[in-house]
Structures are given as structure tokens and as C-alpha cells.
Coordinates of C-alpha atoms in Angstrom, one line a residue:
X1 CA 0.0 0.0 0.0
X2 CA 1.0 3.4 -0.8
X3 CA 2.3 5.6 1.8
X4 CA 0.6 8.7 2.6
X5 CA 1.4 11.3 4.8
X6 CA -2.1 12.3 7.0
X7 CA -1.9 15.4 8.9
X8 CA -4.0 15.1 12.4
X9 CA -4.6 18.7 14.3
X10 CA -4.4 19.2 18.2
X11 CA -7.5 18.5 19.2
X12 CA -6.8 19.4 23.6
X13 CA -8.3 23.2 22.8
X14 CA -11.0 21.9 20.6
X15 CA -14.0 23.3 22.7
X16 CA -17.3 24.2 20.5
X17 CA -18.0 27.7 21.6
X18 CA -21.4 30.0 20.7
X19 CA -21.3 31.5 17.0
X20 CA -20.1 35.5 17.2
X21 CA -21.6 37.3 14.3
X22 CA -20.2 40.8 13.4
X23 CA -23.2 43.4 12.3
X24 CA -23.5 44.7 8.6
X25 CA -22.9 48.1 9.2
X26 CA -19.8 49.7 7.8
X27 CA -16.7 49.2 9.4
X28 CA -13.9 51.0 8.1
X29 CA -15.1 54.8 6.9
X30 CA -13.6 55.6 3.8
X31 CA -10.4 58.2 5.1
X32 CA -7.4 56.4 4.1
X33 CA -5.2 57.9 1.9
X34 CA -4.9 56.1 -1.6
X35 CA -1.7 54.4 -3.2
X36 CA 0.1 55.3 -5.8
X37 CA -1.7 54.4 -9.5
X38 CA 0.2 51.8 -11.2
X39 CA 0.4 51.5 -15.1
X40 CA -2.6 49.7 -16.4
X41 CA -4.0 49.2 -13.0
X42 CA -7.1 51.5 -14.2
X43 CA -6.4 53.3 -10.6
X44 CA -5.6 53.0 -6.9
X45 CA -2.6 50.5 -7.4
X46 CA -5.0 47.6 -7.4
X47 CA -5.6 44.9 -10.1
X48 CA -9.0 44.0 -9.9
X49 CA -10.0 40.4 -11.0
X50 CA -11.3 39.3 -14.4
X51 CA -14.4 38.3 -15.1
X52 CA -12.9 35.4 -17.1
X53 CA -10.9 34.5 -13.9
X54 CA -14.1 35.1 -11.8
X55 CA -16.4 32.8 -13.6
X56 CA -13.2 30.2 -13.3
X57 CA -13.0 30.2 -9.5
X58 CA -16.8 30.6 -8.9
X59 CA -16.9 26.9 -11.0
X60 CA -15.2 25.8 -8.1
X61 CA -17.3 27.4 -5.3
X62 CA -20.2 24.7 -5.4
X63 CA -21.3 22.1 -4.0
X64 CA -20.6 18.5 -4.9
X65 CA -24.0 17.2 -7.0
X66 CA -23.7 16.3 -10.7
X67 CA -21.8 17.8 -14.0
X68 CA -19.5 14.2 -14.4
X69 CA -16.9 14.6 -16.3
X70 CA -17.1 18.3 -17.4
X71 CA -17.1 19.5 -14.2
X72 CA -14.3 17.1 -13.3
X73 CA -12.7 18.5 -16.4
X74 CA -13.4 22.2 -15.3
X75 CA -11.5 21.0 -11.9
X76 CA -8.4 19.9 -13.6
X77 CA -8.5 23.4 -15.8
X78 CA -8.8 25.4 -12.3
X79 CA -6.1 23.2 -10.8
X80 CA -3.8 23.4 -13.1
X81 CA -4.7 27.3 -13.3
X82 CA -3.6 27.3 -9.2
X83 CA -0.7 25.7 -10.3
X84 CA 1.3 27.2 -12.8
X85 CA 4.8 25.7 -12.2
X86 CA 3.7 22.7 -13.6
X87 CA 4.0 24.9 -17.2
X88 CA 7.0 25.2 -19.2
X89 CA 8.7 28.5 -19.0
X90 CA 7.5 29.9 -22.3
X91 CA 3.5 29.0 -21.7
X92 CA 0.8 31.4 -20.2
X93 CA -2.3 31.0 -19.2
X94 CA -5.2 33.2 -21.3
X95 CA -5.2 35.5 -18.2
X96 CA -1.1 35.8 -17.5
X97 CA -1.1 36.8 -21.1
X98 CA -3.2 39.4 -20.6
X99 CA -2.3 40.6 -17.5
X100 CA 1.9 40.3 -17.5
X101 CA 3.1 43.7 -18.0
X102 CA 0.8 45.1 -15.6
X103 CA 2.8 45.0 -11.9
X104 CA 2.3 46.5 -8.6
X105 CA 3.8 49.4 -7.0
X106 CA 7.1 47.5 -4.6
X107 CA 5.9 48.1 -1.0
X108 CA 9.9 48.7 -0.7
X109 CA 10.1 51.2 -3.2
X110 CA 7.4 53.2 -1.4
X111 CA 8.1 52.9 2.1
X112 CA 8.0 56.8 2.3
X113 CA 4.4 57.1 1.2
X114 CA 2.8 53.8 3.2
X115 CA 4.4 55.8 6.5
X116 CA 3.4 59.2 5.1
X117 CA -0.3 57.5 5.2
X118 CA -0.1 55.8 8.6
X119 CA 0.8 58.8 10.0
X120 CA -0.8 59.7 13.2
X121 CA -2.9 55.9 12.9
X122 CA -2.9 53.1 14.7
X123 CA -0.9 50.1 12.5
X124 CA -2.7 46.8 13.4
X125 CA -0.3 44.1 10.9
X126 CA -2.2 41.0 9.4
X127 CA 0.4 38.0 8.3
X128 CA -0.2 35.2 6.3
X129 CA 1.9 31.6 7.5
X130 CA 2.7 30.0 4.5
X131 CA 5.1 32.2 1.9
X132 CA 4.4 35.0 4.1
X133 CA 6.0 34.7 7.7
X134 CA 7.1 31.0 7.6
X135 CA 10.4 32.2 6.4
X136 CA 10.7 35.2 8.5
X137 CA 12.5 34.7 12.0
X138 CA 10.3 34.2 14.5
X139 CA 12.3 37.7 16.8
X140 CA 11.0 40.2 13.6
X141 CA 7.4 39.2 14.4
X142 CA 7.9 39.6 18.2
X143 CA 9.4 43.0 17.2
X144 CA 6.3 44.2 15.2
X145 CA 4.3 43.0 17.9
X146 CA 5.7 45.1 20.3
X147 CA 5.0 48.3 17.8
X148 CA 1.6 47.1 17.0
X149 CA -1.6 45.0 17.2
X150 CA -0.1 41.6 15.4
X151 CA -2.3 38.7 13.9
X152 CA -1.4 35.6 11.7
X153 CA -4.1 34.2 9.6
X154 CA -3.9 31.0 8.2
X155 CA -5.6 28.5 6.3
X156 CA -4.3 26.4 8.5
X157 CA -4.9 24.8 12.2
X158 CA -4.8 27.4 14.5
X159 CA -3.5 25.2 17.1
X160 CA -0.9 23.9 14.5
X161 CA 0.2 27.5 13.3
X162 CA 1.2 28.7 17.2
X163 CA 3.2 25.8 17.7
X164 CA 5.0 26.7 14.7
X165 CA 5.2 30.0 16.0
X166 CA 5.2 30.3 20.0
X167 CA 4.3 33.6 21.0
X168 CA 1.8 34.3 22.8
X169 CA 1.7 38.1 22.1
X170 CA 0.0 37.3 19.2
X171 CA -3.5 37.1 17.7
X172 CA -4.4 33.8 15.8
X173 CA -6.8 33.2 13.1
X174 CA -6.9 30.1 11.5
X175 CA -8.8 27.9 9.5
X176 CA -9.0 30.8 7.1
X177 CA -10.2 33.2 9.9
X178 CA -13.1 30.3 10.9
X179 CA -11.0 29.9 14.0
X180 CA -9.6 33.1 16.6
X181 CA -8.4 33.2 19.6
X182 CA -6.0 36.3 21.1
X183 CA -3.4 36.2 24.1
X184 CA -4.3 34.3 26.5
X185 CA -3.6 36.9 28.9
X186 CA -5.8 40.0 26.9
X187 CA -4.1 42.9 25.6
X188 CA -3.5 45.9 25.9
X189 CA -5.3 46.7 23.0
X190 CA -8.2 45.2 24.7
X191 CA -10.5 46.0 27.7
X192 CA -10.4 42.8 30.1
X193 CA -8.6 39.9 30.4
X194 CA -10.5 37.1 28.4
X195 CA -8.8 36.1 25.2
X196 CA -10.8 36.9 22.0
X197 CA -12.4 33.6 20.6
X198 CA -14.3 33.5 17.5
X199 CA -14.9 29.8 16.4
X200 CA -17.9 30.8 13.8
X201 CA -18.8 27.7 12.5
X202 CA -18.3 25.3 15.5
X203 CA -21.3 23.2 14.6
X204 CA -19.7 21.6 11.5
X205 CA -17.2 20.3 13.2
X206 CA -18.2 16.6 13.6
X207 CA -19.1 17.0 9.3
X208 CA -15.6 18.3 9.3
X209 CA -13.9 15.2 11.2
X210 CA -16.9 13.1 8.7
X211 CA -15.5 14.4 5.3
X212 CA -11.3 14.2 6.5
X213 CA -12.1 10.3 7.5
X214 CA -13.8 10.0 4.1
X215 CA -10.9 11.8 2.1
X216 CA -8.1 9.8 3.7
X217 CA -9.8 6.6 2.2
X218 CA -10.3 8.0 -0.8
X219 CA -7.1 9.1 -1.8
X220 CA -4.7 6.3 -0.1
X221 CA -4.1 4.9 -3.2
X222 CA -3.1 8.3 -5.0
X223 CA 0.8 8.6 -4.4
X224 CA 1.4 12.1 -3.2
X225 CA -1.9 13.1 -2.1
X226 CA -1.8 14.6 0.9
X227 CA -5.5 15.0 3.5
X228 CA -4.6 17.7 6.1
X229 CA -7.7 18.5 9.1
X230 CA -7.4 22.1 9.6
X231 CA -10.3 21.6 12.6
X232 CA -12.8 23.6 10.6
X233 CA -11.8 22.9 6.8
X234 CA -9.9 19.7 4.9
X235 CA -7.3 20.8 2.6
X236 CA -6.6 17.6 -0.3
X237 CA -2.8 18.6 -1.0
X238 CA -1.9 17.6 -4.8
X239 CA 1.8 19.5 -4.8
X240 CA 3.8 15.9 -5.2
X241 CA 0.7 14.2 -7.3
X242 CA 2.1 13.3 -10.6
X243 CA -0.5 15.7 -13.0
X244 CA -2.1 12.6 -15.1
X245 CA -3.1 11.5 -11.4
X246 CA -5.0 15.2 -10.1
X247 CA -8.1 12.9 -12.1
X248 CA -8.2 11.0 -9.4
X249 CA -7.3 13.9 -6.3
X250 CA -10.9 15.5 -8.4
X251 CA -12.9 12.3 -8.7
X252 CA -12.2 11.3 -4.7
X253 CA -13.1 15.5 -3.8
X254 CA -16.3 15.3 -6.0
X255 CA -17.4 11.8 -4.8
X256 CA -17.1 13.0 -1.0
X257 CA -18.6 16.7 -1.3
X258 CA -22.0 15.6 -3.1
X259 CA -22.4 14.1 0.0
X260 CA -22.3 17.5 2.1
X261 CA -24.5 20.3 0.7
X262 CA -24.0 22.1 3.7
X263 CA -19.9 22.3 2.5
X264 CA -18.6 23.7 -0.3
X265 CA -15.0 23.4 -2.8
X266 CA -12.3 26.3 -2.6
X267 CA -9.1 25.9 -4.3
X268 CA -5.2 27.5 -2.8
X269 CA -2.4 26.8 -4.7
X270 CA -1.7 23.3 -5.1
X271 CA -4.8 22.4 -2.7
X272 CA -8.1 21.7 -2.6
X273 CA -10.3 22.5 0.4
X274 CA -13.9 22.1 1.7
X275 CA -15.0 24.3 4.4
X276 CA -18.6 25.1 5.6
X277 CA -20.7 27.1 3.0
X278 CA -21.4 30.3 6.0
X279 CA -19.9 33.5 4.7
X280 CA -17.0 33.4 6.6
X281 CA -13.0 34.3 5.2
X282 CA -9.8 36.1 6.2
X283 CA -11.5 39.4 5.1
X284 CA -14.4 38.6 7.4
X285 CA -11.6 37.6 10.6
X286 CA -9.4 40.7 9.7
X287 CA -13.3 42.6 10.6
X288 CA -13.9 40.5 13.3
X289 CA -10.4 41.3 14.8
X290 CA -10.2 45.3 14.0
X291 CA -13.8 45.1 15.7
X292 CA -12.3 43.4 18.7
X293 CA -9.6 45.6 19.1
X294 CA -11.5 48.3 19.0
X295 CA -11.3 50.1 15.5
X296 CA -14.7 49.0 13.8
X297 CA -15.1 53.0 13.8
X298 CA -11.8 54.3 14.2
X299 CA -10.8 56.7 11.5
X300 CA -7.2 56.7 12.6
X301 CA -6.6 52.7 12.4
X302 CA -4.1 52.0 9.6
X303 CA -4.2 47.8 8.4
X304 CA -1.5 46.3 6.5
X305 CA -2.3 42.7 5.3
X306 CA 1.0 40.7 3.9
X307 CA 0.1 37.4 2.1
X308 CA 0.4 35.4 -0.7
X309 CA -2.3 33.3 -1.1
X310 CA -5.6 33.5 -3.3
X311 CA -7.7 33.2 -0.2
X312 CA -6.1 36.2 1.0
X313 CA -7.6 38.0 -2.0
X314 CA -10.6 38.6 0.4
X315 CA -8.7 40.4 3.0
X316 CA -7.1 42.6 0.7
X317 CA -10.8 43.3 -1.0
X318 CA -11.9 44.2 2.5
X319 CA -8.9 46.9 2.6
X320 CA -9.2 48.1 -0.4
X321 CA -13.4 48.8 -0.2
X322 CA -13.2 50.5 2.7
X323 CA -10.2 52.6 1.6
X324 CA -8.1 52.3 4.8
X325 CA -4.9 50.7 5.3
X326 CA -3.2 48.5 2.4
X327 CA -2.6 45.1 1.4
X328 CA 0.7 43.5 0.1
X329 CA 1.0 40.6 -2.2
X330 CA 4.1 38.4 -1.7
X331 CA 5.1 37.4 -5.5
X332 CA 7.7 37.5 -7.8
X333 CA 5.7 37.8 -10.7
X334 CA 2.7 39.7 -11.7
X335 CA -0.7 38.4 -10.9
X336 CA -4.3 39.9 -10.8
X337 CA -4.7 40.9 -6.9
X338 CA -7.2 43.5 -5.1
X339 CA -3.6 44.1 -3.2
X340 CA -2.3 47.7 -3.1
X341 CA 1.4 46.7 -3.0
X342 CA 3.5 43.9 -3.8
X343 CA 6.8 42.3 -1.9
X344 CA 9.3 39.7 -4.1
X345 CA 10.2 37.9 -0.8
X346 CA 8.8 37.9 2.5
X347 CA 12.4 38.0 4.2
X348 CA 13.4 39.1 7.4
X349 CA 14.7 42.0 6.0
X350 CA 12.1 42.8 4.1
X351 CA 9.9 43.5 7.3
X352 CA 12.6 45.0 9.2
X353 CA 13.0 47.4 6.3
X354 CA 9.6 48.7 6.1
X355 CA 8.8 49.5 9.7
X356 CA 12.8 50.3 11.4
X357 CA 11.8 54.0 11.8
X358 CA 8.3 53.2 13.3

């Protein structure tokens, strides 16, 4: 039998806890200064998503029923779209064709004007794990922390993420903001001394444990294939799955889901995830968190979201429709992102760089 590496979360802190539900009014008010344009950008520094593109990843937001072998088809065209090192060097997508020459302004580059805008606000920094602070030394996030509210989100387990990074200073969202919880000891950001918890969509969990069980059967016999529990969503890793095999990563996905209405497909690079179908992402946890710090109606709070991922596309939407604070892709090449700025590397220095004078 093939081996297959299963990833289990921690499950001592795994306590259901009441759903907290943020209200609809407007958050952020609209007093941010704006970036700088970039070429082609049609404004604001931000590229906003195709339609084409739109259409592509809303295929994938569904639920599991029917469509056979053209939907499974249309999986294998999104995957591969999440994918694109699998290409040679001279192929493009449709969309990277379009899109290539069209670059954000370098957050480096304009470290004078992201200060000049946070001047006299409150910086409260949002961190991706994965390509965004995994590489970054673990005493450049304790310093930002001591400047500034600091808060990883993840798509991964939260209790997974803090024993990667063990500080308690910090605020914690993971399951891609499904799952929060601040210092143990309060802040001083806060009033009281209870940690913030947000677990949103507690009551899926048994589904969740349900669908993992399911997927680890499925996909035993598919070398490479990788079934991670992230305590409120499954992520079906296809990184090392040989590419005439992701057939089979689809087929095992699609035969589980249909049998969960109430849970719905999302795609990352390299992975796909099911996750409950409530409206609930890192732009809704970076609310949920501002709110908790007390900013929902500051006009002098200044976010800065750093990531990398697709999912943190709807963080950086957040940012940029309220018109307050700034996201910063981490990419070394162009790609269609509601980001404000871009980094190459998230390095140590890179950090370091942008807020030593702070």
C-alpha cells in the first residue's frame, strides 16, 4: 500500500463555543489615503480580478452534485490554473497573457508614502503563515508586535500555526479566519482579560472530522496526495501528485462533497479545500479582529495585510473597499490581486526594512 502522509490537528483546545456574528454596518469609513496608480492598473494601485478568472473560481465554489466529467474536467483546468509551475517557461495562461506587463507598486520602493499614510494611525499588521511569515525569524514578528496589534491568519490549524510560531503576544486566526483566539492573557489593545475567541462555525465540526475520514480513504491509493484536518476545513494537498493522477485527487473531492450540501469546494495553490458554505474568510476575521480591538469606527486605524495566497484576496478586498490601510501581495511575478502593493520575498529584511523607523 502506498504511503501517505495524513496530517492530524491538536485536538486538547478543541471546545465548541457559541457563533459570534459581526453586524453589517460599515466598518472602516472611507479616510485612508490612496496608493500610488500603477500603469494599467485602471487606478488605486489595485488589479482587480477578471471576469474570465471570476467565472473560473466561482466553478469551483459549489457544492458537490452532478456535471460528471465536465465539471471534473473544469477542476483539472482550475487546478492546473492554481498551479502554474507545472507549465514550461515559455507557456501562459489566457489571463497571465493578458495581465503580464501590468505590476504592482514595490511596498519597498514606497516605504516613504505607506508611512506618510499611517501617520498619526494606529498600525494593526495582518500575516499570512505559509510564503508569508514561515520564512521570516520568528524575533521580527515579536518586534512588530511590540510596535503594534499583530495577527497571523492561516488556512491552517490554529493550534498547528502557534506551535510553529510560539508567541503568545500574538493574535491567531486560523482555518482561514473560521477559528480566533488572542493572548491568553488579553491585551493591551483590549479591555479585560479574556482572550478573544471566534470559532464561527463550531457546529460543522463533527461533518468536518466526517469528510477528512472519508478523504483519507479516498485518496490512499493516489501517491502524493496529501489530506490535512485544519479543525474547521480539509485541505486535499496535490503538490507531489504526478499531474495525469490530479483525475483522481478531483474524482475522490467530487465523490465526497456531493455528499455534504451544507460544505462547499475552494481551491489555494496546489490544494483543494472544503470548508462550511457560511460566509466566513480572512477578510471577514481581519473585521472580526479590528472590531475586537477596537477600531470597527476608528478613523485613525491604519491595516497592513501581507500574504500570498488566493484566499487572501478577500482580505485585501476588504482593505481596499473601505479605503483604509493596504494590502501587500508576496510574488515575484505579476498576478491579478485587489492588493495595493507587492513584496518579491517575505524576508526578514524585508519586514525589518519597512517599519525600522516606526
Amino acid at each position: 500500500m502506498t504511503n501517505q502522509n495524513v496530517v492530524v490537528p491538536d485536538t486538547k483546545s478543541g471546545i465548541n463555543l457559541p457563533m459570534v456574528r459581526l453586524s453589517g454596518s460599515s466598518i472602516f469609513p472611507a479616510t485612508a489615503q490612496k496608493p500610488p496608480t500603477a500603469p494599467g492598473t485602471g487606478g488605486g494601485g489595485c488589479i482587480s480580478l477578471s471576469t474570465k478568472k471570476k467565472l473560473l473560481l466561482e466553478n469551483l465554489e459549489i457544492n458537490g452534485g452532478g456535471g460528471g466529467g465536465a465539471r471534473i474536467n473544469s477542476w483539472i483546468d482550475s487546478m492546473r490554473a492554481s498551479s502554474p509551475t507545472h507549465m514550461k517557461s515559455n507557456q501562459q495562461l489566457p489571463w497571465q497573457q493578458q495581465q503580464q506587463q501590468i505590476t504592482l507598486p514595490s511596498a519597498m520602493d514606497n516605504f516613504d508614502q505607506i508611512m506618510e499614510a499611517s501617520r498619526g494611525k494606529q498600525i494593526v499588521m495582518f500575516l499570512d503563515y505559509d510564503g508569508t511569515l514561515s520564512p521570516i525569524m520568528r524575533t521580527t514578528v515579536r518586534r512588530l508586535a511590540r510596535c503594534f496589534p499583530t495577527a497571523i491568519v492561516s488556512g491552517r490549524c490554529r493550534d498547528k500555526v502557534y506551535k510553529f510560531v510560539r508567541l503568545a503576544e500574538l493574535y491567531y486566526a486560523g482555518s482561514h479566519g473560521m477559528d480566533i483566539k488572542g493572548p491568553e492573557k488579553g491585551s493591551k489593545y483590549t479591555k479585560g482579560t479574556e482572550p478573544v475567541i471566534c470559532q464561527p462555525a463550531s457546529e460543522f465540526l463533527p461533518m468536518i472530522d466526517e469528510v477528512f475520514k472519508e478523504l483519507v480513504a479516498k485518496t490512499k491509493l493516489t501517491p502524493g496526495a496529501k489530506v490535512e484536518n485544519n479543525k474547521f476545513c480539509v485541505s486535499v494537498h496535490f503538490r507531489c501528485v504526478e499531474e495525469k493522477k490530479w483525475s483522481e485527487v478531483a474524482e475522490a473531492v467530487k465523490s465526497v462533497l456531493k455528499k455534504y450540501p451544507k460544505l462547499r469546494l475552494s481551491q489555494g495553490r496546489k490544494v483543494l479545500e472544503i470548508r462550511p458554505t457560511i460566509k466566513w474568510d480572512k477578510g471577514k476575521a481581519l473585521e472580526f479582529l479590528l472590531e475586537s480591538l477596537g477600531f470597527a469606527n476608528c478613523t485613525d486605524v491604519f491595516p497592513v495585510y501581507i500574504g500570498d495566497d488566493r484566499t487572501d484576496e478577500d482580505a485585501f478586498k476588504v482593505l481596499k473597499e473601505r479605503e483604509q490601510g493596504f494590502g501587500i501581495l508576496v510574488s515575484k511575478v505579476p498576478k491579478e490581486t485587489n492588493a495595493s502593493y507587492s513584496l518579491q520575498e517575505p524576508t526578514q529584511a524585508s519586514l525589518q526594512n519597512i517599519f525600522h523607523n516606526y
